C-alpha cells in the first residue's frame, strides 16, 4: 500500500492524498460506508459503486466470523469474492462488537472470551486469532485487536487497558508479519491509538503506535459519549505525534460536523454507522441541514429530497413520498434514505478535498458545520 | 384504452395482445407487480423500469386511502405524481383488503363499514365512494367494488353475494361514467366476475359482466384456497363467455404454473404478491425450479442465483451470498430476492408471448409447469 499527499491546506492540518491498494486507489479524506455483515444495509453493491461512488467499504470481523463463518469466506475467496465488491475493503478487529454486543465477555491478557449474540455459543478472540480471521476475510486494510474503553473511564483502567492494547499490538504485528494474504494480494495492518480522554495516555499511545512504523495508523476509543471538544482535543494532540506521511483513520466518527473538524485536524479516513442507521429511522443529512422526514411538515412537500445534492435517490423521490414510506414502515423508505445519506457523506468528503486543493477549506468548513447541522 | 390481439395460439385459448393506455402500451399476457402502498416492496422505481421491465404495476386502494390519504395523493397529481412511476397503474377496489385486514367489517347493501388496521378509525366504502377514491388515485385501470367470497363458501351466500356485487357494479358504472379523470388522462373501469366455485353462478356472473361492455373484464374470487383444478375449470367456463376481444384479468394469481395454465385458458393479465412476499422469506422462483435459499445446501454454492435468467440480481449475486443475507435478516436479502423473483415473473410472461407468437406455446407450457414447480 502506498500513500501520497497531494495537497496541504495552508490554514489547518487538512490534506488530500491518494491511498493505493491492490483493489484500487482511495482519495482521501474519505468516508467508508459500514458493511457490517458483508452488506451495507439496504444498499445494492452497484448502488455503492455507481450512485454513492464509495471508494472503500468496511466489514465487521465479529459479524463475519459469526455468519457466514470463515470456511464459507475462505471458499468464496474472501469477502471480495463473497459479496462481489471489487474495490478496497477494511475490516475492524471485532473488538468493539465483542464489548458492545456480547452479553458475557471476559478480558484477559491472552484474549477475550465471549458468547455469540446469535446462539450463545462460546468463542475466544486473541490478537493472533484475529489476525488469522482477518487474513481469511481478506480485507485490504485490517485492524489490530484492541480494547475500546467506554466513556467515562477511570484513569487507572484506561492506562492498564492501553498498555494491554500495546502488548496485544506487538502480538498482532508478530502474527501479521509472519503470515501472508491468502488470495494473491497484499494486506496491511493499522495499529490503534487508545488512552481514553487522558492527554498523557493519548500521547504515550500515539508514540508507541508511531514507533511501529506501519503503513497507516488509527485513532480508536473516541466518539463513545465524550463531548465533541474533548474528542477534537485528543485528535489534535495525537495527530501531532502520528507521522504526517501516513494515513490517519479516526474510527467510528461521526456527524458531518465531526468529520469536517477532524479533517481540519489532519484525519484522512472515517467510518460510521450514522448515515445508514439514521436513514432507517428517517433522519436525513442534506446539503441544507438535518431533516426528520417523519415530521408532518414534509407530508405535502413534493420537492426532491435534496436537489442540491443530486443523484438518483435525492432527486427522483420527493420528501412527501419518502415520508409516506418511512411512516408506513415500507422497506423502500430505508433504501432511499440510506442511499441518500451515503451519497451525502461521500459528497461531503469530495467537497472537502476540493476545498483543500483550492486552499479555502477552513472558511468553507466553518460555514458548513453550521449549515449542515441545523434542523430543517 | 385500446386492445388488439396480435397472435392466437392454435392449440389453446392463449393469445398475445397490446393494451394501450395514456401512460404507454402493455404487452399481454402480462404480470403486474403489486405495489400495495405505492411501492413494490423492497424495489426501487428505476429497478422496476430497467431491470424488471414491468409494464404496469398495481396499487391498493385500501392502503393508499389509509396512507398517505386522498388529500396528499390529489395534491401530488395522483399516484403517478406521488411515486414517480411513469408507466400504467391499476388499482384494486379495496374490497379484498377490507375483508382480509379489517378486524370488524359490516357488509350492507349500501356498502362496507370497517375499522382501519392502523388506528382503528371507522370508515365506509361504497361503490360510489370507491370510484371517487380511484379517480383521486388516478390509476389507468380501476376496478369495480365487489365482495370477494372466501373458500369454501355456501351456495346461498355465494349467490346472494354475487347478486349484490352485480348491483354494486351498476352503481360503480353510473358513478364512473358520470365523472372524469382528474389529471388530464383517461381511466377505464373493469368489472369483476364472482360466483365462488359454482359453475352456474360463474356463468351467470360472466354474462352480467360481459353485458356491461367495458374495455376489459376481471375474474375475482379465485386463488382463495380452492384446488387449482377447480380454479382452472372456473376460468375456462368464464372465458367462454367474456368477450375474446377484451383483455381478461385474473386477480391475485399466482404460481408460475397457475399463470401458464391460465394463459392457455385465455387470460391476459395477472397480479400476485407471491414473487415479492415469498422473496422476503427466501423463496425463489428460478428458470430451473423453486429454491428455498435458506437451505444449508446453498451455503457454499457460489454460482449465480439464476444464470439462465440473466439480469443484475440473478447473475451478480451468488446463492451462498443471498443465503447469508436472508439467514442474517439483512435488508439486502429481501431486496435481491424481490428483484430476482419479479425479473423471473416478467421473463415468464415474455417467454409465454414468444411461444404463443411462435405457435409452440402448449408444448413449452407443459414442459415448463413441471420444471418451474420442482423443488431444487
Short mmCIF file of C-alpha atoms in Angstrom, two decimals, chain A residues 36-47 51 63-64 67-68 71-73 75-76 79 81-86 280 299-300 302 312-313 316-318 320-322 324-325 327-332 334-336 339, chain B residues 36-47 51 63-64 67-68 71-73 75-76 79 81-86 280 299-300 302 312-313 316-318 320-322 324-325 327-332 334-336 339:
data_model
loop_
_atom_site.label_atom_id
_atom_site.label_comp_id
_atom_site.label_asym_id
_atom_site.label_seq_id
_atom_site.Cartn_x
_atom_site.Cartn_y
_atom_site.Cartn_z
CA UNK A 36 -21.32 -4.91 8.93
CA UNK A 37 -22.22 -8.42 7.79
CA UNK A 38 -20.77 -8.12 4.28
CA UNK A 39 -23.57 -5.77 3.17
CA UNK A 40 -24.03 -2.04 3.56
CA UNK A 41 -27.55 -2.26 4.93
CA UNK A 42 -30.33 -1.71 2.35
CA UNK A 43 -27.88 -0.78 -0.43
CA UNK A 44 -27.08 -2.84 -3.53
CA UNK A 45 -23.42 -3.25 -4.47
CA UNK A 46 -23.90 -1.47 -7.79
CA UNK A 47 -25.55 1.47 -5.98
CA UNK A 51 -24.60 6.22 -7.17
CA UNK A 63 -20.20 -10.39 12.44
CA UNK A 64 -18.48 -12.11 9.51
CA UNK A 67 -22.03 -15.50 9.85
CA UNK A 68 -21.29 -16.77 7.21
CA UNK A 71 -14.97 -21.65 5.98
CA UNK A 72 -17.53 -20.09 3.66
CA UNK A 73 -15.50 -16.89 3.32
CA UNK A 75 -14.05 -20.96 -0.08
CA UNK A 76 -15.52 -17.80 -1.64
CA UNK A 79 -15.13 -11.18 1.38
CA UNK A 81 -15.32 -12.99 -3.67
CA UNK A 82 -18.29 -13.48 -1.39
CA UNK A 83 -20.14 -10.18 -1.80
CA UNK A 84 -18.84 -9.15 -5.22
CA UNK A 85 -17.42 -5.80 -4.09
CA UNK A 86 -14.44 -5.07 -6.33
CA UNK A 280 -33.60 3.64 8.64
CA UNK A 299 -46.26 15.38 4.18
CA UNK A 300 -47.18 17.64 1.23
CA UNK A 302 -43.40 17.22 -3.28
CA UNK A 312 -30.96 9.25 -8.07
CA UNK A 313 -32.38 8.87 -4.56
CA UNK A 316 -36.06 11.27 -8.20
CA UNK A 317 -38.05 10.81 -4.97
CA UNK A 318 -39.92 13.58 -3.15
CA UNK A 320 -43.59 13.60 0.80
CA UNK A 321 -43.17 10.20 -0.84
CA UNK A 322 -40.21 9.28 1.36
CA UNK A 324 -45.05 8.17 3.43
CA UNK A 325 -42.71 5.19 3.02
CA UNK A 327 -44.24 6.30 8.21
CA UNK A 328 -45.68 3.16 6.60
CA UNK A 329 -42.53 1.20 7.52
CA UNK A 330 -42.02 0.28 3.89
CA UNK A 331 -38.61 -1.24 3.06
CA UNK A 332 -38.13 1.21 0.21
CA UNK A 334 -34.89 2.73 4.38
CA UNK A 335 -33.43 2.01 0.96
CA UNK A 336 -33.98 5.53 -0.34
CA UNK A 339 -28.82 5.70 -0.50
CA UNK B 36 -49.51 -2.12 -2.19
CA UNK B 37 -48.83 1.23 -0.55
CA UNK B 38 -47.47 2.98 -3.64
CA UNK B 39 -44.24 0.94 -3.56
CA UNK B 40 -43.41 -2.52 -4.83
CA UNK B 41 -41.85 -3.72 -1.59
CA UNK B 42 -38.02 -3.51 -1.47
CA UNK B 43 -37.74 -2.45 -5.13
CA UNK B 44 -36.67 0.96 -6.43
CA UNK B 45 -38.76 2.53 -9.20
CA UNK B 46 -35.83 2.51 -11.63
CA UNK B 47 -35.25 -1.20 -10.93
CA UNK B 51 -34.17 -4.46 -14.54
CA UNK B 63 -53.79 1.06 1.70
CA UNK B 64 -53.43 4.29 -0.28
CA UNK B 67 -51.81 6.30 3.91
CA UNK B 68 -50.83 8.79 2.54
CA UNK B 71 -55.56 14.83 0.01
CA UNK B 72 -51.86 14.12 -0.36
CA UNK B 73 -52.43 11.97 -3.45
CA UNK B 75 -52.04 17.37 -4.38
CA UNK B 76 -49.31 15.15 -5.80
CA UNK B 79 -50.22 8.12 -7.58
CA UNK B 81 -47.09 12.07 -9.43
CA UNK B 82 -46.59 10.78 -5.93
CA UNK B 83 -44.30 7.80 -6.52
CA UNK B 84 -42.74 8.85 -9.82
CA UNK B 85 -43.83 5.74 -11.76
CA UNK B 86 -44.33 6.81 -15.36
CA UNK B 280 -38.76 -11.77 1.69
CA UNK B 299 -24.31 -22.20 1.90
CA UNK B 300 -21.23 -22.89 -0.26
CA UNK B 302 -21.02 -19.56 -5.15
CA UNK B 312 -28.37 -7.92 -12.27
CA UNK B 313 -29.77 -9.58 -9.14
CA UNK B 316 -24.23 -10.62 -9.93
CA UNK B 317 -25.04 -12.20 -6.55
CA UNK B 318 -24.34 -15.82 -5.61
CA UNK B 320 -24.33 -18.51 -0.94
CA UNK B 321 -24.24 -14.73 -0.50
CA UNK B 322 -28.03 -14.40 -0.78
CA UNK B 324 -26.17 -15.47 4.15
CA UNK B 325 -28.18 -12.24 3.80
CA UNK B 327 -30.32 -16.01 7.22
CA UNK B 328 -28.84 -12.86 8.79
CA UNK B 329 -32.12 -10.99 8.17
CA UNK B 330 -30.25 -8.34 6.22
CA UNK B 331 -32.46 -5.95 4.23
CA UNK B 332 -30.41 -6.56 1.09
CA UNK B 334 -35.18 -9.20 0.57
CA UNK B 335 -34.11 -6.63 -1.99
CA UNK B 336 -32.12 -9.11 -4.08
CA UNK B 339 -35.68 -8.11 -7.69
#
